[in-house]
PDB file of C-alpha atoms in Angstrom:
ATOM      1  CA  UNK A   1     -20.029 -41.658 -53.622  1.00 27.00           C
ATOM      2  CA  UNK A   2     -22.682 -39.743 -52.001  1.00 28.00           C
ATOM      3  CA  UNK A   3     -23.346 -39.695 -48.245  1.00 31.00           C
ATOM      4  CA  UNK A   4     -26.784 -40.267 -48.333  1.00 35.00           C
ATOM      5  CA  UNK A   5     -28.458 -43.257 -49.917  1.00 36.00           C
ATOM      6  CA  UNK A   6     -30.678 -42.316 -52.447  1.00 39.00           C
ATOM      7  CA  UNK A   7     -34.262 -43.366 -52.688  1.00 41.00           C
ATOM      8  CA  UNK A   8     -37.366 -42.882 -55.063  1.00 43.00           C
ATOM      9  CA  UNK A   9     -39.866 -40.857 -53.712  1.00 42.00           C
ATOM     10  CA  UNK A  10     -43.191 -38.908 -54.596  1.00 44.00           C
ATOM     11  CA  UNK A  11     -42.361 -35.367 -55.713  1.00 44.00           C
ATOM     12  CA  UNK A  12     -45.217 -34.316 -53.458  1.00 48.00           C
ATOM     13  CA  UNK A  13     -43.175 -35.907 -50.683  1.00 47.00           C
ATOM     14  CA  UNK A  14     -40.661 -33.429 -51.615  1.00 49.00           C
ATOM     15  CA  UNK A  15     -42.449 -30.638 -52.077  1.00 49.00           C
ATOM     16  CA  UNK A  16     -44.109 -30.866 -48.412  1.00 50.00           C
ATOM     17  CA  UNK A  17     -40.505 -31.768 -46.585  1.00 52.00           C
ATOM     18  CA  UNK A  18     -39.546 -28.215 -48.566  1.00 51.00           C
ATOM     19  CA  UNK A  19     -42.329 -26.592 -47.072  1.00 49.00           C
ATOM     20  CA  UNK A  20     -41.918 -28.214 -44.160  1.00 50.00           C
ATOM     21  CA  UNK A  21     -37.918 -26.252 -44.214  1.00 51.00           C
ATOM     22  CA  UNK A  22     -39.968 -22.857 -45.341  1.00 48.00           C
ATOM     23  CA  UNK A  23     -41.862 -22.695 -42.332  1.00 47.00           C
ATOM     24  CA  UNK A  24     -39.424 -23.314 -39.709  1.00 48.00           C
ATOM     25  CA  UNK A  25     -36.671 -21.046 -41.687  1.00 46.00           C
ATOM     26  CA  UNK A  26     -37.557 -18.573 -39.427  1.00 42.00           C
ATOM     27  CA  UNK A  27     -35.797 -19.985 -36.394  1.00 41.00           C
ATOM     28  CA  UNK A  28     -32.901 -20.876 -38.269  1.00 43.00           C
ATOM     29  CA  UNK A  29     -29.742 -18.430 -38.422  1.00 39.00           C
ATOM     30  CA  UNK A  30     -26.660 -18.821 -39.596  1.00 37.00           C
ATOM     31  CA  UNK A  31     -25.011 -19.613 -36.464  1.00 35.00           C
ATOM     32  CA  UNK A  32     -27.216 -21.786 -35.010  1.00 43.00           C
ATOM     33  CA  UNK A  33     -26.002 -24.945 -36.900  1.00 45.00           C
ATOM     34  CA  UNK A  34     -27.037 -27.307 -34.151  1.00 48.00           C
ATOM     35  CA  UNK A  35     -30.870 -26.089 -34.615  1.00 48.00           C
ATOM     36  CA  UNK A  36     -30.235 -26.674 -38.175  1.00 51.00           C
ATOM     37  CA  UNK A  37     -28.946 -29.658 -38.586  1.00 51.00           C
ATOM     38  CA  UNK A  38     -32.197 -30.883 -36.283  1.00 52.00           C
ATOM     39  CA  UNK A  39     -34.521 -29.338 -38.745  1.00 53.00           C
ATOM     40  CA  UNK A  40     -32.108 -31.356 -41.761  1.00 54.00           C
ATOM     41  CA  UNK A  41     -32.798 -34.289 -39.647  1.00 52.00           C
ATOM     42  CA  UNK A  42     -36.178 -34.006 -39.301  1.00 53.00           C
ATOM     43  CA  UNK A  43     -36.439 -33.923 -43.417  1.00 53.00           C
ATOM     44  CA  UNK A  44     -34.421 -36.527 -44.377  1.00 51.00           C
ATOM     45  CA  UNK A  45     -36.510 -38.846 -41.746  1.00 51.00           C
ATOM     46  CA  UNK A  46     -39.570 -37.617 -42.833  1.00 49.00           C
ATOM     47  CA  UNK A  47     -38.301 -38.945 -46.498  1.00 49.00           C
ATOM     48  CA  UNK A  48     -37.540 -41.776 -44.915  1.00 47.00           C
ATOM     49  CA  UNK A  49     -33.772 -41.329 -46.225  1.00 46.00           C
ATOM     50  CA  UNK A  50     -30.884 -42.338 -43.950  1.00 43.00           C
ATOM     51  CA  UNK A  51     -27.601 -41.053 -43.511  1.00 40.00           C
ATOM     52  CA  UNK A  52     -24.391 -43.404 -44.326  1.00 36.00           C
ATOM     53  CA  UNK A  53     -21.613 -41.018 -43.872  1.00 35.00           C
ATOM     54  CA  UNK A  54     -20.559 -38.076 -42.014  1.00 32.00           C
ATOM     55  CA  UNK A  55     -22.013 -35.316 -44.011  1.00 35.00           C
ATOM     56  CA  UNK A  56     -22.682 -32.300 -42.132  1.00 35.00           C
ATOM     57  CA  UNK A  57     -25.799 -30.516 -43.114  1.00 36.00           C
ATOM     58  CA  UNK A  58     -27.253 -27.138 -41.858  1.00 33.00           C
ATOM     59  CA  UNK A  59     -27.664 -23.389 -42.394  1.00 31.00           C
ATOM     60  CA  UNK A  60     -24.191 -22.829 -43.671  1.00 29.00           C
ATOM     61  CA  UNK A  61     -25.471 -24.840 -47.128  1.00 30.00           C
ATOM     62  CA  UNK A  62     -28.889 -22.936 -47.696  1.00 32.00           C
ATOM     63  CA  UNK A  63     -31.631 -22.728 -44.853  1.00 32.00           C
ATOM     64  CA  UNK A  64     -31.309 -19.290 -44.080  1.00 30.00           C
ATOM     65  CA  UNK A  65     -33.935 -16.387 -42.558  1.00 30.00           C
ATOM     66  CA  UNK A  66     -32.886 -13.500 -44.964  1.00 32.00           C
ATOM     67  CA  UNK A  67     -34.179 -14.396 -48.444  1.00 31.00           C
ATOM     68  CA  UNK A  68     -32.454 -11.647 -50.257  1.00 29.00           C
ATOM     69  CA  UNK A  69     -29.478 -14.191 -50.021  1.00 35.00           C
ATOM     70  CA  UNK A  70     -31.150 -17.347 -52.212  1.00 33.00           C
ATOM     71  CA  UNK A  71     -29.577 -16.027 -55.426  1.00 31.00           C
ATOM     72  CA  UNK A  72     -26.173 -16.896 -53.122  1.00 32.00           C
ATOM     73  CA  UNK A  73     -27.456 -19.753 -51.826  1.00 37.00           C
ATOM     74  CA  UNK A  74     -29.016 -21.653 -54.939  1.00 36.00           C
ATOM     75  CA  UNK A  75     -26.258 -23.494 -55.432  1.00 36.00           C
ATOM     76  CA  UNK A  76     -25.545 -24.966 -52.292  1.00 40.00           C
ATOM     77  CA  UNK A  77     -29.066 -26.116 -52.191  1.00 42.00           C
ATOM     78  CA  UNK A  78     -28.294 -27.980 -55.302  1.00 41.00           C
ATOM     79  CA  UNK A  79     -25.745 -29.553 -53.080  1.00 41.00           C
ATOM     80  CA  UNK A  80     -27.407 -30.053 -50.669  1.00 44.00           C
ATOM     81  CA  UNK A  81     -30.306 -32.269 -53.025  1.00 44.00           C
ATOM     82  CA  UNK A  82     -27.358 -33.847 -54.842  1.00 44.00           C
ATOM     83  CA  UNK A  83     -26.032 -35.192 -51.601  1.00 44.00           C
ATOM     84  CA  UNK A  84     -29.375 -36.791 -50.350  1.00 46.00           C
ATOM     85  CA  UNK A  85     -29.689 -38.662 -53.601  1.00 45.00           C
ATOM     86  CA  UNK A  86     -33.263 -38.231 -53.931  1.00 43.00           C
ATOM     87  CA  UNK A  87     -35.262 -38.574 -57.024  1.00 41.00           C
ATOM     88  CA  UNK A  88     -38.911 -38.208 -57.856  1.00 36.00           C
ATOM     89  CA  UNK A  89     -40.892 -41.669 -58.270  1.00 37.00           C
ATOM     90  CA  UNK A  90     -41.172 -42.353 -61.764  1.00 36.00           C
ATOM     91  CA  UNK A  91     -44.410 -44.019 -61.323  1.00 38.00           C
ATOM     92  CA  UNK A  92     -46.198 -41.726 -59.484  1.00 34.00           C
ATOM     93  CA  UNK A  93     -49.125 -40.446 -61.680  1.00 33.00           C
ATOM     94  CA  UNK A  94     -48.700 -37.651 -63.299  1.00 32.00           C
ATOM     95  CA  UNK A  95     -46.013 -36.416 -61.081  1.00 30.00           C
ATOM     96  CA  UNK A  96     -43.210 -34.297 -63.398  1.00 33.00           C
ATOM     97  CA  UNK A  97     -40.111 -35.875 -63.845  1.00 32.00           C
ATOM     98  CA  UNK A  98     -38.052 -33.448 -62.483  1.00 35.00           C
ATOM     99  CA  UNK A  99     -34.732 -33.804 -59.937  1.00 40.00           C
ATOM    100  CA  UNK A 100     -35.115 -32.813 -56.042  1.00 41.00           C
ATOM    101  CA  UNK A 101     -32.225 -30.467 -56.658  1.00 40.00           C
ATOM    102  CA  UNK A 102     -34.348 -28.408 -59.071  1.00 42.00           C
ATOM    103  CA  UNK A 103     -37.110 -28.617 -57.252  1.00 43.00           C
ATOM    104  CA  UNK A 104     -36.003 -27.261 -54.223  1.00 45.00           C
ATOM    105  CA  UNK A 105     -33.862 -24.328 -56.373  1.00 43.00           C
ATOM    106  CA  UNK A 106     -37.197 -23.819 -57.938  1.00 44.00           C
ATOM    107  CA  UNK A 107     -39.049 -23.413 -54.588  1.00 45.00           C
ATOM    108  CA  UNK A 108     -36.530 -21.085 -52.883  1.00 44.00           C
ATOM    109  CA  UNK A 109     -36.529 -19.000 -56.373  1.00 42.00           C
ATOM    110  CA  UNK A 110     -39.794 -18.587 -56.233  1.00 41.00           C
ATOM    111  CA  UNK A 111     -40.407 -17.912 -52.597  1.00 41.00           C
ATOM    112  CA  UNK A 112     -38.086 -15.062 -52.893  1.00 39.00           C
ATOM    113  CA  UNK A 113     -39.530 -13.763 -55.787  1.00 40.00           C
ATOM    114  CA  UNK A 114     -43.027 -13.944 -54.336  1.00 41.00           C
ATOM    115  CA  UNK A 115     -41.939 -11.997 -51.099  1.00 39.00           C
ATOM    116  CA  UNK A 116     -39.779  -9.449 -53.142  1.00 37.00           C
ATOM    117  CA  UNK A 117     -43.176  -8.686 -55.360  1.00 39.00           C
ATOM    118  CA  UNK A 118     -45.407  -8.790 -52.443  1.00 40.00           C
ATOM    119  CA  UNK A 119     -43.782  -6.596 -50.028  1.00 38.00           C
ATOM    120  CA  UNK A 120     -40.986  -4.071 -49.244  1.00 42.00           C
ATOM    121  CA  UNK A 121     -38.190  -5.562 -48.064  1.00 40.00           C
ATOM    122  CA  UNK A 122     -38.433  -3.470 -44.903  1.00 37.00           C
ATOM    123  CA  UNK A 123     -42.159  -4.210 -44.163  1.00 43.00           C
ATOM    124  CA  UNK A 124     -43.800  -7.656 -43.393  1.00 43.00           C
ATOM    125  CA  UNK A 125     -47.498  -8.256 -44.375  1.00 49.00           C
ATOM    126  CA  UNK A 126     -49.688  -9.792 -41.998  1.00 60.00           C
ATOM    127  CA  UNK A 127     -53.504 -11.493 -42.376  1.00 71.00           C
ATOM    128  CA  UNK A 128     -55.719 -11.901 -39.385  1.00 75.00           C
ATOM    129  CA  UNK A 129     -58.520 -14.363 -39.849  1.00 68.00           C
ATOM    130  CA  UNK A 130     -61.378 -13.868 -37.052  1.00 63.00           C
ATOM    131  CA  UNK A 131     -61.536 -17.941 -37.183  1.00 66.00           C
ATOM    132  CA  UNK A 132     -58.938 -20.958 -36.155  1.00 84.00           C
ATOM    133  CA  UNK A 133     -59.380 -24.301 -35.055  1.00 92.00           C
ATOM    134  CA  UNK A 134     -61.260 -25.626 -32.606  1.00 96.00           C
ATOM    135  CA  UNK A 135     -61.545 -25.836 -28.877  1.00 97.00           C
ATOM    136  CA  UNK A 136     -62.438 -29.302 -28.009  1.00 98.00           C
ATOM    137  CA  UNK A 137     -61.183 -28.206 -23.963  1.00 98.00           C
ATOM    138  CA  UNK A 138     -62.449 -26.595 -21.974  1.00 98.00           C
ATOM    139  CA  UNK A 139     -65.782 -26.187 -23.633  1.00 97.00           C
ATOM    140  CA  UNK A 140     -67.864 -22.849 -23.229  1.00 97.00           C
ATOM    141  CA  UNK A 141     -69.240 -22.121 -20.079  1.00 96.00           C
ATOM    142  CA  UNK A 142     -66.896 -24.408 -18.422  1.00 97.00           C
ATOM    143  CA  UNK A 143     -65.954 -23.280 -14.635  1.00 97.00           C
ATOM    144  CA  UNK A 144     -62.776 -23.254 -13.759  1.00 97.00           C
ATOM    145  CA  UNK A 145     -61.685 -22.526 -10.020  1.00 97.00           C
ATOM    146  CA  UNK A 146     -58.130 -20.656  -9.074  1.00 96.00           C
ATOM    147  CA  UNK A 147     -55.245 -22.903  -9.054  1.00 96.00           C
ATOM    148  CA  UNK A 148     -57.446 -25.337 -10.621  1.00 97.00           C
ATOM    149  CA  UNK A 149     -56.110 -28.305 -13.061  1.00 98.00           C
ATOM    150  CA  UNK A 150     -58.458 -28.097 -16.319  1.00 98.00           C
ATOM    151  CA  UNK A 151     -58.256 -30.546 -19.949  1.00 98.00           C
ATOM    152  CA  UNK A 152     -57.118 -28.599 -22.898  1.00 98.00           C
ATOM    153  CA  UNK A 153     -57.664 -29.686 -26.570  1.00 98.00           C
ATOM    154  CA  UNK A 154     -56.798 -28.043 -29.815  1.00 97.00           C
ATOM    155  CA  UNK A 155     -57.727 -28.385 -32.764  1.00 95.00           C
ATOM    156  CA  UNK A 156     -55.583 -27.088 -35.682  1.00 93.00           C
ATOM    157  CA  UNK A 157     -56.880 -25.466 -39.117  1.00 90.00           C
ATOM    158  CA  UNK A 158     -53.563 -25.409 -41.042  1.00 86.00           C
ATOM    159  CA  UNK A 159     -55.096 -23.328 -43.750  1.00 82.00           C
ATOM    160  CA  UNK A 160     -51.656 -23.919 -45.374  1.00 78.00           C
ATOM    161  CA  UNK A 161     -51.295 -27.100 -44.891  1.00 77.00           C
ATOM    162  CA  UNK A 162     -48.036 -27.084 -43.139  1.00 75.00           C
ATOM    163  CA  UNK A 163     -45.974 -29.851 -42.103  1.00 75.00           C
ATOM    164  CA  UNK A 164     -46.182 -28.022 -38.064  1.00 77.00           C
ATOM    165  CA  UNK A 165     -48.284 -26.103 -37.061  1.00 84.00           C
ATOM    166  CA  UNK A 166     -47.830 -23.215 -34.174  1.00 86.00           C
ATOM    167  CA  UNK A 167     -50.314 -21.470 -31.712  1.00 92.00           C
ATOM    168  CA  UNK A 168     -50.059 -19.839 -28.477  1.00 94.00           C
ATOM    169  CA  UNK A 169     -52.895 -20.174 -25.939  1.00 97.00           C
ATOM    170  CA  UNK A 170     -54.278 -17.274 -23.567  1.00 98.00           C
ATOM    171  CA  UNK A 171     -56.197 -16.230 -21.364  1.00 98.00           C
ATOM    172  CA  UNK A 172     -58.065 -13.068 -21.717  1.00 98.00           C
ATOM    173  CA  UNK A 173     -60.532 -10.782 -20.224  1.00 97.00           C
ATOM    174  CA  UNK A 174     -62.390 -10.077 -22.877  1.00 97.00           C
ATOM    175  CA  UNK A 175     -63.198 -11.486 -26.611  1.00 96.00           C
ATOM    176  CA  UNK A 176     -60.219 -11.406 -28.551  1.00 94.00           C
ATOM    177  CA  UNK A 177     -60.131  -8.483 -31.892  1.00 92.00           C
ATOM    178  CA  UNK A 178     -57.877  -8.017 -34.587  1.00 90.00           C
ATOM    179  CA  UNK A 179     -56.615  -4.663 -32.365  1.00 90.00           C
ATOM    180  CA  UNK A 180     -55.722  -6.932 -29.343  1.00 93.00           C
ATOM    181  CA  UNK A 181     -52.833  -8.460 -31.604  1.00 90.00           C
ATOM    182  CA  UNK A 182     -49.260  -7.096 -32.768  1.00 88.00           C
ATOM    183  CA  UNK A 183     -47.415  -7.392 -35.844  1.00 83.00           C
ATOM    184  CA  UNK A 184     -45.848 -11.045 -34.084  1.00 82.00           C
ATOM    185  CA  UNK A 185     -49.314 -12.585 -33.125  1.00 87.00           C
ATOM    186  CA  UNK A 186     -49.103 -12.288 -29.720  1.00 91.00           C
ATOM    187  CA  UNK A 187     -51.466  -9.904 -27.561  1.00 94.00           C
ATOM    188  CA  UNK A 188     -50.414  -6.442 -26.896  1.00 93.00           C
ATOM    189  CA  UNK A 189     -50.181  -5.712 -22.999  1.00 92.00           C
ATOM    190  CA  UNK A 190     -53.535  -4.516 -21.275  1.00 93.00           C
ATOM    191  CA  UNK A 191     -55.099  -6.974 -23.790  1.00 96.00           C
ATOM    192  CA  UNK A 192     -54.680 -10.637 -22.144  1.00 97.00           C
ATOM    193  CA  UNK A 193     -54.713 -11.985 -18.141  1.00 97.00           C
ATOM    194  CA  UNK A 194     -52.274 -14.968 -18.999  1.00 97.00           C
ATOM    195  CA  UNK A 195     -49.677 -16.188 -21.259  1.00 96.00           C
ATOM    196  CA  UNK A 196     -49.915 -20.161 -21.503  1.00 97.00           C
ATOM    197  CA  UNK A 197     -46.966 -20.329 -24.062  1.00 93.00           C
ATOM    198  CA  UNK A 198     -46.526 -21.457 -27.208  1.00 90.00           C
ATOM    199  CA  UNK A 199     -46.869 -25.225 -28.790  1.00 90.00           C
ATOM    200  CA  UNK A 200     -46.490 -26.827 -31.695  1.00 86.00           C
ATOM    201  CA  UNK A 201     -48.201 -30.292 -33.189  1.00 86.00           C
ATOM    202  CA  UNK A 202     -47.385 -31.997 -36.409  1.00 81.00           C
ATOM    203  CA  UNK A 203     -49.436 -32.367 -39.348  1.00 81.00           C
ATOM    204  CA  UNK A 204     -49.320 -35.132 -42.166  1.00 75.00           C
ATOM    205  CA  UNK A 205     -47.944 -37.745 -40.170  1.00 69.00           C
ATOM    206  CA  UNK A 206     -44.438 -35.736 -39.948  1.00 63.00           C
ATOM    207  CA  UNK A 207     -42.264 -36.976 -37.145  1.00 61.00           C
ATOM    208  CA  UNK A 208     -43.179 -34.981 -33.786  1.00 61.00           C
ATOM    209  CA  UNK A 209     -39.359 -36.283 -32.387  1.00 55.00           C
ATOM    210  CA  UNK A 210     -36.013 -36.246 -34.439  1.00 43.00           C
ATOM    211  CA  UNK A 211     -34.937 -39.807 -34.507  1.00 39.00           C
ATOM    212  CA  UNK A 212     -31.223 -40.142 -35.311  1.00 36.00           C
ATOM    213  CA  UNK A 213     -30.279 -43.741 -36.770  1.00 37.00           C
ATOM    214  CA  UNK A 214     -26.743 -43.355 -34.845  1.00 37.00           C
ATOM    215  CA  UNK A 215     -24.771 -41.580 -32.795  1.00 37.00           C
ATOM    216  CA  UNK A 216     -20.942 -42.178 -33.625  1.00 37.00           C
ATOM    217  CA  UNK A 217     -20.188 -38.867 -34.947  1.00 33.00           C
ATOM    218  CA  UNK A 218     -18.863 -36.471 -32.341  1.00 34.00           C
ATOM    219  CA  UNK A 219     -19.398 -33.421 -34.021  1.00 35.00           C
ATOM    220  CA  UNK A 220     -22.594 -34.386 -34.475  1.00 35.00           C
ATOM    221  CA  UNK A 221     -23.495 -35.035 -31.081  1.00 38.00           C
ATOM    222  CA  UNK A 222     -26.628 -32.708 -30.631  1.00 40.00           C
ATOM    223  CA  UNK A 223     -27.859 -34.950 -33.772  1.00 35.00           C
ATOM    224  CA  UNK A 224     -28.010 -38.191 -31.255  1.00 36.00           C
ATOM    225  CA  UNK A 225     -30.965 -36.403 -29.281  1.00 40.00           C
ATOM    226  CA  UNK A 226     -34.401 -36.772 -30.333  1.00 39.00           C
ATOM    227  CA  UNK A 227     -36.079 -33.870 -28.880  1.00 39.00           C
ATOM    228  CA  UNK A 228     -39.308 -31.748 -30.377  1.00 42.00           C
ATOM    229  CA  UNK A 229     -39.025 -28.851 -32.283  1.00 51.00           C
ATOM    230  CA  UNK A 230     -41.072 -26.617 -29.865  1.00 61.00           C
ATOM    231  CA  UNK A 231     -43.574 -28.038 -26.777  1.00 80.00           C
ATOM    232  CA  UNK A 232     -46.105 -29.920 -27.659  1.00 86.00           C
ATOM    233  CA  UNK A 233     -49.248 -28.516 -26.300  1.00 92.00           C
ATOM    234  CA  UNK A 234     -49.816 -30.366 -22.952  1.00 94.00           C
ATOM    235  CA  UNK A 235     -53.030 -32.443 -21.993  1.00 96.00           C
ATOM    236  CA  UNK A 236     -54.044 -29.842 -19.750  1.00 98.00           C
ATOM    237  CA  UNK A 237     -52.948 -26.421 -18.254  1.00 98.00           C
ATOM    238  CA  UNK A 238     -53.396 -24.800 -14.244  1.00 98.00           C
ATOM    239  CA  UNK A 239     -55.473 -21.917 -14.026  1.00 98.00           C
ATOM    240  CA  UNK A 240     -53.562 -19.049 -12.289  1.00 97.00           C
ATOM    241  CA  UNK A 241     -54.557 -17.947  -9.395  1.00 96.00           C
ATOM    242  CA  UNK A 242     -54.626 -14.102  -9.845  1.00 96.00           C
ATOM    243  CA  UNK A 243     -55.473 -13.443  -5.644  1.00 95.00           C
ATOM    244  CA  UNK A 244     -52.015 -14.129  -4.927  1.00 95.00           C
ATOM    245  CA  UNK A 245     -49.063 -11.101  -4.753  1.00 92.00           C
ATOM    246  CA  UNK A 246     -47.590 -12.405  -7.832  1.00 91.00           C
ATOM    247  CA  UNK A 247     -50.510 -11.135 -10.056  1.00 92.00           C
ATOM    248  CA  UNK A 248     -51.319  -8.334  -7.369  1.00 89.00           C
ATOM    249  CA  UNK A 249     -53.789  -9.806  -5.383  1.00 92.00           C
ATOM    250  CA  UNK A 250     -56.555  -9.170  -7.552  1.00 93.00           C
ATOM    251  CA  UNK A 251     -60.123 -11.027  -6.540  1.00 94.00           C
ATOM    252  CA  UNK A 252     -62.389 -12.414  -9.733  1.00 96.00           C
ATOM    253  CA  UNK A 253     -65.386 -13.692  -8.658  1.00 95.00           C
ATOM    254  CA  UNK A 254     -68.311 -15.615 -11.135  1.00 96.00           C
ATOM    255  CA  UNK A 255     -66.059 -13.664 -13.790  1.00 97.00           C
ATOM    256  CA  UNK A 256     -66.459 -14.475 -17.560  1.00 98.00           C
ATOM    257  CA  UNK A 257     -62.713 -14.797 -19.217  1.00 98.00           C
ATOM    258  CA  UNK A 258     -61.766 -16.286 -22.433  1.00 98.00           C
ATOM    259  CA  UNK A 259     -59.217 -19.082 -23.056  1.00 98.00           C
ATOM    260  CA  UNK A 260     -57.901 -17.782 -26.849  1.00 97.00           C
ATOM    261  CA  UNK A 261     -55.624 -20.010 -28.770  1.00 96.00           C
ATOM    262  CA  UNK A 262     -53.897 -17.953 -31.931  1.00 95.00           C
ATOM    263  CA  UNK A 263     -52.673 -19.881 -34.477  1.00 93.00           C
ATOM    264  CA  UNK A 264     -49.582 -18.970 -36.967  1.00 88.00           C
ATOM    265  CA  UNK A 265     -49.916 -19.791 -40.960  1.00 83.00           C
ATOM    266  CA  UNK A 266     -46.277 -19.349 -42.003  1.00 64.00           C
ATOM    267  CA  UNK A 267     -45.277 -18.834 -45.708  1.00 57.00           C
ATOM    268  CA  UNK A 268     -49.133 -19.138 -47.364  1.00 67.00           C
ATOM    269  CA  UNK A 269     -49.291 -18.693 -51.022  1.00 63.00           C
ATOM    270  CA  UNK A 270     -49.276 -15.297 -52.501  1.00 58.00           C
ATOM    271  CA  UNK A 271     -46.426 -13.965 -50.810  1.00 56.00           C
ATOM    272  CA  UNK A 272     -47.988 -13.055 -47.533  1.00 59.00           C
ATOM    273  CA  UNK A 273     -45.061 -13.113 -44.685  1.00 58.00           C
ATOM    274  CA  UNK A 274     -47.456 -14.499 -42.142  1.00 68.00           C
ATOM    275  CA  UNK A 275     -50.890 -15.254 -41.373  1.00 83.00           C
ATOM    276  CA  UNK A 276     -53.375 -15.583 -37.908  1.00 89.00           C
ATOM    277  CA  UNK A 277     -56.329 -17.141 -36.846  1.00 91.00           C
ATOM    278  CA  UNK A 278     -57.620 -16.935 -33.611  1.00 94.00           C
ATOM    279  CA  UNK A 279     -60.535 -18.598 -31.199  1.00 95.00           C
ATOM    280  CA  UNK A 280     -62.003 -18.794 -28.330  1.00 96.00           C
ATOM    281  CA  UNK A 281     -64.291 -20.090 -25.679  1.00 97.00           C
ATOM    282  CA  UNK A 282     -65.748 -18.305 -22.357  1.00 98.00           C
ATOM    283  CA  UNK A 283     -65.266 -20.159 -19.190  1.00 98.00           C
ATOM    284  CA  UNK A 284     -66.044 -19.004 -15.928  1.00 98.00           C
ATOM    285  CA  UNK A 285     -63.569 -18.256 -13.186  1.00 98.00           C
ATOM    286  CA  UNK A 286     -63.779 -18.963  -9.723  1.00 95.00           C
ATOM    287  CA  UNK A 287     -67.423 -19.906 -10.162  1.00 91.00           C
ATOM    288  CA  UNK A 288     -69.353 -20.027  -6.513  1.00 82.00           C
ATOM    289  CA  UNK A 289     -72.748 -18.850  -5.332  1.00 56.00           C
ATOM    290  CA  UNK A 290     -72.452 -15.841  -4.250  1.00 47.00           C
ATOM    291  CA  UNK A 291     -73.510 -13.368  -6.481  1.00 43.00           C
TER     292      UNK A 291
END
């Protein structure tokens, strides 16, 4: 009877799909169904479970931003569970023999709980860690002309262990600090040269690309595109080229700037609203001889 077929997995496998939900909930409100039904999507295929019918799933059943509404919302979660079909694997080690439904209830119980004891509902706590991943491009000390093409490589730390993780990559006159960053982990004006935007890469081996099984359901239709979540960061980036009018003609010469990536830990245990770590490496702009 249900719409989804259901399947045995690992209630680990659950547990990091949920996670995977938590950390994206963010950029999921209630009327954005089409950008919620992706991130549905996105589960079920990383559960490897496949749709038979024409179930609609989205934030009108439970993945909502505000989580003063789970009490609301527990029950359509249930529904949501009960619909996929899933069960824990019964021969997995040690693993609890407990249903996805309650599970997930469980999870969005307790993530409320832990925000409403950590924090006013008014305020968000924030953690800034001096340290991220690594750099692996450009390396320090790397010279990079105006206008030049240069290789970037990141690194993630996912101290949460996330299913995706997000960072943002600038570029900065001067070593990044804790002051240099708002409430949203981005730098505060005055603080940074460049913006180069904001990417995301997928951890665990979760699916970087939505892939929809079919595409016969017309109301449905934004389903039947496989597109990321956010970029993913690209192989390399330009260097701007800050003697032009658009960033008021200004001449650097043999000038030391810093390429800072800042990456986001969403949802960490303890109840903490959202975490930071940044990095970064000196390179040297429009390196010549003269001195």
């Amino acid at each position: 009877m249900y719409p989804v077929r259901g399947q045995h997995v690992h209630t680990r496998q659950i547990a990091r799909a949920l996670r995977t939900f938590a950390i994206h909930s963010q950029t999921c409100e209630l009327w954005d169904t089409s950008r919620c039904r992706q991130l549905a999507y996105r589960t079920l295929n990383y559960l490897d479970v496949k749709p038979i019918g024409h179930q609609r799933l989205g934030c009108e059943l439970s993945f909502v931003t505000d989580f003063r509404m789970i009490f609301s919302q527990v029950f359509e979660s249930w529904q949501v569970f009960r619909a996929l079909g899933i069960r824990p694997n019964s021969s997995a080690p040690k693993m609890p023999s407990l249903t996805a439904s309650f599970v997930f209830c469980l999870a969005l119980l307790t993530t409320w709980l832990g925000l409403v004891a950590a924090t006013p509902a008014s305020a968000k706590r924030q953690i800034i860690y001096p340290a991220a991943g690594i750099i692996n491009a450009p390396v320090a000390g790397t010279a990079i002309a105006p206008g030049a093409t240069f290789p970037f490589s990141y690194s993630v730390r996912n101290v949460c262990e996330s299913g995706y993780s997000a960072f943002t990559v600038w570029l900065l006159p001067a070593p990044p600090t804790n002051a240099d960053l708002d409430a949203s982990g981005n730098f505060v004006a005055g603080s940074y040269l460049y913006d180069f935007g904001e990417y995301v890469v997928a951890n665990f081996g979760a699916p970087s690309e939505i892939s929809v099984p079919s595409c016969e359901w017309t109301d449905i239709e934004s389903w039947c595109r496989a597109s990321p979540m956010q970029p993913t960061p690209p192989p390399s980036f330009t260097m701007p080229d800050f003697s032009t009018s658009e960033f008021d003609s200004v001449i650097y010469i043999n000038t030391t700037m810093y390429l800072a990536v800042v990456e986001s830990y969403l949802y960490c245990p303890g109840g903490i609203y959202q975490e930071f770590g940044y990095t970064s490496n000196a390179i040297v702009y429009n390196a010549t001889s003269s001195t």
